[in-house]
PDB file of C-alpha atoms in Angstrom:
ATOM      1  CA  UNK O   1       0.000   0.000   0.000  1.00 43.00           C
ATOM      2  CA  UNK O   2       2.878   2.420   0.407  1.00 49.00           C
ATOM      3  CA  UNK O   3       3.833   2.004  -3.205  1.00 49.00           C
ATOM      4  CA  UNK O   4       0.859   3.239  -4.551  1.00 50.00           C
ATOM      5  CA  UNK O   5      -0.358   6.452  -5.549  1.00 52.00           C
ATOM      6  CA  UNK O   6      -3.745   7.442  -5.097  1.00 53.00           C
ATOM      7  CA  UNK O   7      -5.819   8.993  -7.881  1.00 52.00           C
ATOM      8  CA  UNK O   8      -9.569   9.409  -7.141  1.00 54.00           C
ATOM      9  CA  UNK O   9     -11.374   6.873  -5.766  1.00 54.00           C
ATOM     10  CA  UNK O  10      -8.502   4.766  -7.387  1.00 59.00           C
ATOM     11  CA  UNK O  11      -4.817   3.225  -6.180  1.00 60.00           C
ATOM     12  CA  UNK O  12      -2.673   3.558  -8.959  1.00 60.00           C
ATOM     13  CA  UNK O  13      -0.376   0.465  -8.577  1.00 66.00           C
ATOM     14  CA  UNK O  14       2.630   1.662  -9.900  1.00 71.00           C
ATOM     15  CA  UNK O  15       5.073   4.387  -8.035  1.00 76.00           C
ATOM     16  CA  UNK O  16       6.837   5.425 -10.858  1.00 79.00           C
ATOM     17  CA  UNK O  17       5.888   6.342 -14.197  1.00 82.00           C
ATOM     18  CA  UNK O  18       8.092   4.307 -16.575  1.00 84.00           C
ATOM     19  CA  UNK O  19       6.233   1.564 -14.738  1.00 84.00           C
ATOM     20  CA  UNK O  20       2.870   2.686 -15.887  1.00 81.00           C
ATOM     21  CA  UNK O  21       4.185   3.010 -19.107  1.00 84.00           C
ATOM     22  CA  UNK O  22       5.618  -0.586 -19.345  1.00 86.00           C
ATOM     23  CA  UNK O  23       2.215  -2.016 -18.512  1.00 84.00           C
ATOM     24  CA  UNK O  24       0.158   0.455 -20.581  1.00 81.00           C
ATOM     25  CA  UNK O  25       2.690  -1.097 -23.608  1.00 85.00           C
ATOM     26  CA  UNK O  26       2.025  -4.526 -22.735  1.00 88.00           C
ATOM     27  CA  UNK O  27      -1.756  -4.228 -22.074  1.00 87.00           C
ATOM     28  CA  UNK O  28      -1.908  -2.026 -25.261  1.00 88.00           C
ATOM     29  CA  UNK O  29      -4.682  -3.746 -26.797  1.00 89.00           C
ATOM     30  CA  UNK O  30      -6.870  -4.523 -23.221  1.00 87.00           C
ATOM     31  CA  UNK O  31      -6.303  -0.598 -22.840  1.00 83.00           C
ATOM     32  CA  UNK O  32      -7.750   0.096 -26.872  1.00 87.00           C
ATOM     33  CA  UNK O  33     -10.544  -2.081 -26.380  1.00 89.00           C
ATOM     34  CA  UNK O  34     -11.664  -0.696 -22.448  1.00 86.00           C
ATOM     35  CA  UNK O  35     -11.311   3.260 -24.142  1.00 84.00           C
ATOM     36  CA  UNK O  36     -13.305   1.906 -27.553  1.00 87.00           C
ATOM     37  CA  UNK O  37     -16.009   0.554 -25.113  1.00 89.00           C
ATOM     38  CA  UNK O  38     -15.883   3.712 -22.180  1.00 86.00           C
ATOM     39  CA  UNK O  39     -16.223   5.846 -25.537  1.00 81.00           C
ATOM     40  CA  UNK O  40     -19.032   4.807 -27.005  1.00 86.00           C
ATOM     41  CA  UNK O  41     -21.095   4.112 -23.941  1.00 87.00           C
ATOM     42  CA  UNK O  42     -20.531   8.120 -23.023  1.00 84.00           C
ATOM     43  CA  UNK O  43     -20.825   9.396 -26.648  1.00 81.00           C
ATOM     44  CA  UNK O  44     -22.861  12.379 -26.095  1.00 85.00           C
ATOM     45  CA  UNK O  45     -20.436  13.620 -23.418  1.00 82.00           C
ATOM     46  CA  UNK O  46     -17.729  13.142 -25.658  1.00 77.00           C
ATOM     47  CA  UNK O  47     -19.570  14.997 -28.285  1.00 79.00           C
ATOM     48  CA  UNK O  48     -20.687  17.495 -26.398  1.00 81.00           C
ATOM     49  CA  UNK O  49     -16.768  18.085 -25.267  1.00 78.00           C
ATOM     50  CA  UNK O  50     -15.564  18.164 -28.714  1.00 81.00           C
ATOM     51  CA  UNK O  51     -18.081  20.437 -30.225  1.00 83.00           C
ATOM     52  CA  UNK O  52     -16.847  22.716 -27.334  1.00 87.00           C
ATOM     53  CA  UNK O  53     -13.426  22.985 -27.538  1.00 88.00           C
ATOM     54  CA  UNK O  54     -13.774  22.964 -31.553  1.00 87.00           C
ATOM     55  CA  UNK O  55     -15.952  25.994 -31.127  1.00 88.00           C
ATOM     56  CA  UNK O  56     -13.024  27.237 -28.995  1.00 91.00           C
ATOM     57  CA  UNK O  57     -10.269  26.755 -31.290  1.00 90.00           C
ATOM     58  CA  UNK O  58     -11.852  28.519 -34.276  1.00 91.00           C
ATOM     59  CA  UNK O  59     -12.927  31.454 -32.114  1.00 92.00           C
ATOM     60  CA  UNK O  60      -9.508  31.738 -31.676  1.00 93.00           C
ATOM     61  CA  UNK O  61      -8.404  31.292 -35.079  1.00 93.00           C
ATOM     62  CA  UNK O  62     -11.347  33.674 -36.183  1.00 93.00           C
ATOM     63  CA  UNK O  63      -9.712  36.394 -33.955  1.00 94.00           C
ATOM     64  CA  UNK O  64      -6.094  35.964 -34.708  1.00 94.00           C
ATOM     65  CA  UNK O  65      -6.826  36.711 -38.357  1.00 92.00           C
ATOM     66  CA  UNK O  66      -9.144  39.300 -37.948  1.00 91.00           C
ATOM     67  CA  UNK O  67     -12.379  38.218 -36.437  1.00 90.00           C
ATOM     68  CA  UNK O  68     -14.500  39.699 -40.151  1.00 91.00           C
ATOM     69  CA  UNK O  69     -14.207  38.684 -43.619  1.00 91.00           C
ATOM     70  CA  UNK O  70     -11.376  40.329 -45.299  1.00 89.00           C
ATOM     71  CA  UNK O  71     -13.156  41.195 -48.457  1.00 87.00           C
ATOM     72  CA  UNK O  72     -17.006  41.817 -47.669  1.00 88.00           C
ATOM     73  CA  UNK O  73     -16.335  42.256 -43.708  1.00 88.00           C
ATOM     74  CA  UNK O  74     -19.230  40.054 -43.060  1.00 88.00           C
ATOM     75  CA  UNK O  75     -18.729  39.611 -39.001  1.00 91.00           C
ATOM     76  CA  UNK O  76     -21.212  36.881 -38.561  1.00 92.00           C
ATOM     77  CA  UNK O  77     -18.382  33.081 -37.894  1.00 89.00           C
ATOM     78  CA  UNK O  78     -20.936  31.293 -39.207  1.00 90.00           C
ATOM     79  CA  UNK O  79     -19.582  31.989 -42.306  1.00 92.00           C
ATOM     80  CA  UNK O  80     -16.015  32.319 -42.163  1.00 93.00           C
ATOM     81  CA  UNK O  81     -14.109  29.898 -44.178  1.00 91.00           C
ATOM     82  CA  UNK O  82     -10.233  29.738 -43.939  1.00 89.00           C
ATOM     83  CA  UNK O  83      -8.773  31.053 -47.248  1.00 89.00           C
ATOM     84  CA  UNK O  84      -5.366  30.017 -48.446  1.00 87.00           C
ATOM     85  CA  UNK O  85      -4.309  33.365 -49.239  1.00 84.00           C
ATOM     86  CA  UNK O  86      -1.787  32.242 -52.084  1.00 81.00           C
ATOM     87  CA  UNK O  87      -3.882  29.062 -52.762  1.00 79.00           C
ATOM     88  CA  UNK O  88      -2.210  25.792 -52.546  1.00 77.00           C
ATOM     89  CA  UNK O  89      -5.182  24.928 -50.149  1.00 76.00           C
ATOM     90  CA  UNK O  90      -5.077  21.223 -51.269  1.00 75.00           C
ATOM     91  CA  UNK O  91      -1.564  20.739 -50.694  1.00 79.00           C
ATOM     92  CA  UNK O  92      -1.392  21.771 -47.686  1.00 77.00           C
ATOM     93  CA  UNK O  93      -4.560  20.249 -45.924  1.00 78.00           C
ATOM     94  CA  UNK O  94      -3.294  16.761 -47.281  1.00 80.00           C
ATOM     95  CA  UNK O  95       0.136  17.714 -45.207  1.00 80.00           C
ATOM     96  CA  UNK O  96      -2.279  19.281 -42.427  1.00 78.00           C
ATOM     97  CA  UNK O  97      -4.023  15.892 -42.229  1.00 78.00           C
ATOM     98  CA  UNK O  98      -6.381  16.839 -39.680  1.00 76.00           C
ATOM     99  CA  UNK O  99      -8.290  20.409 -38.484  1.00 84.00           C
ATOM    100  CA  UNK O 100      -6.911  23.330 -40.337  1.00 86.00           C
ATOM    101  CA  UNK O 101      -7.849  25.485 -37.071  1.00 89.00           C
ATOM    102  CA  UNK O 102      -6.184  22.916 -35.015  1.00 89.00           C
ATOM    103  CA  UNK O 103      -3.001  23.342 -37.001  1.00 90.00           C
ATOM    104  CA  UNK O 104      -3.238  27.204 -37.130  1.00 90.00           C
ATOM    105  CA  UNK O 105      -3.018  27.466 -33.598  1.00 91.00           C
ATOM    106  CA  UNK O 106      -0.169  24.706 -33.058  1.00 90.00           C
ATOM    107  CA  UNK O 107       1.977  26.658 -35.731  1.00 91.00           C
ATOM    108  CA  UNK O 108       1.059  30.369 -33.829  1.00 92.00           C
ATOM    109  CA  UNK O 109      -1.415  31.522 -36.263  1.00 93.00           C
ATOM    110  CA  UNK O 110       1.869  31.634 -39.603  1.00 90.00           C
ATOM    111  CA  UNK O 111       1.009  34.327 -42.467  1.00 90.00           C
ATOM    112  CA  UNK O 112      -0.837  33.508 -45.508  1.00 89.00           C
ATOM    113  CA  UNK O 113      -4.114  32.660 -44.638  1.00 90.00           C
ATOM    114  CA  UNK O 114      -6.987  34.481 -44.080  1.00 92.00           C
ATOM    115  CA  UNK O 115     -10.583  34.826 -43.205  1.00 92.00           C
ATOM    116  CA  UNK O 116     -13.490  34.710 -46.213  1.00 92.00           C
ATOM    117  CA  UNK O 117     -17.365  34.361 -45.902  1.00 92.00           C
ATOM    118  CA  UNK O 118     -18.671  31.870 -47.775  1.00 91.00           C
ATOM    119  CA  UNK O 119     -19.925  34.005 -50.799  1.00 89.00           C
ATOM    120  CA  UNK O 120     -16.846  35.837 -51.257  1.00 90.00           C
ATOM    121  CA  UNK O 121     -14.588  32.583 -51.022  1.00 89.00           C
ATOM    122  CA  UNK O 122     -16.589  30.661 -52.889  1.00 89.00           C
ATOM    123  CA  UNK O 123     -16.193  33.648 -55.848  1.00 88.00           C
ATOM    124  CA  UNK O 124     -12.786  33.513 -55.160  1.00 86.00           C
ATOM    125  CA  UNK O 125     -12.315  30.113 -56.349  1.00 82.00           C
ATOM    126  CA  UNK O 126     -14.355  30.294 -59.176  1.00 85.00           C
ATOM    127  CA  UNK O 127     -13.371  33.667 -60.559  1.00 81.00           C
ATOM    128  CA  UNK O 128     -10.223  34.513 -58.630  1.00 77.00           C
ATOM    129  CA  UNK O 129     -11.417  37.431 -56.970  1.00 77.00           C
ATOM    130  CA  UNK O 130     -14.322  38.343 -54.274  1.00 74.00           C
ATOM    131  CA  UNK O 131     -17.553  39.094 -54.827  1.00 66.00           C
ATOM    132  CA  UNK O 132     -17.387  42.439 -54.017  1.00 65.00           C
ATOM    133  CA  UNK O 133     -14.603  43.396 -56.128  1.00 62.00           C
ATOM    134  CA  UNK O 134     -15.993  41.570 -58.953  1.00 56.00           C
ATOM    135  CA  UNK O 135     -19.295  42.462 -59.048  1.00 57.00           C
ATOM    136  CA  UNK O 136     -22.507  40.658 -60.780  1.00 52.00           C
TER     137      UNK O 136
END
């Protein structure tokens, strides 16, 4: 009992932490299949969790890079997009691999991007300029 550390309601059995490592290695697949099960048996609170801190993230992406559109200054985040300012968007979301906001913040928010309603980043794509500047 002196060995252990409590956590909780729980004794962890292991003093040190390369110890809890070792047996997390070799109980790898006892740990996957316990956290597959835990997960979807509290999927709403996981949900619920991720939609937050998602919703987090881009409100700080959103205000790093301006918090408005930067050609219509539309304010409403419902509607921002992220806009490869250079384009090359595809290129680097495959290197990205996961959330572009996620990744902005990681990398400290790196020139080149910007923020773009819908409409106007939508006509940028098509027509190579915004909807504003281009007109009907």
């Amino acid at each position: 009992m002196k060995n252990q550390k409590k956590r909780g309601n729980r004794k962890m059995p292991y003093k040190y932490e390369k110890d809890r490592v070792a047996y997390r290695r070799r109980h790898r697949k006892k740990a996957k299949k316990y956290n597959k099960k835990y997960r979807s048996e509290h999927y709403e609170e996981f949900q619920a969790g991720d939609k937050k801190r998602m919703g987090q993230i881009k409100s700080e992406v959103y205000a790093a890079y301006g918090d408005e559109c930067s050609c219509c200054g539309e304010t409403n985040s419902l509607f921002f997009q992220i806009d490869h300012i250079e384009g090359g968007g595809t290129k680097n979301r495959k290197k990205v691999g996961g959330s572009m906001y996620r990744w902005l913040r990681k990398n400290n928010f790196p020139a080149g991007f910007q923020i773009l309603c819908a409409n106007c980043h939508i006509a940028k794509h098509r027509k190579g300029v915004c909807h504003e500047r281009y007109g009907n």
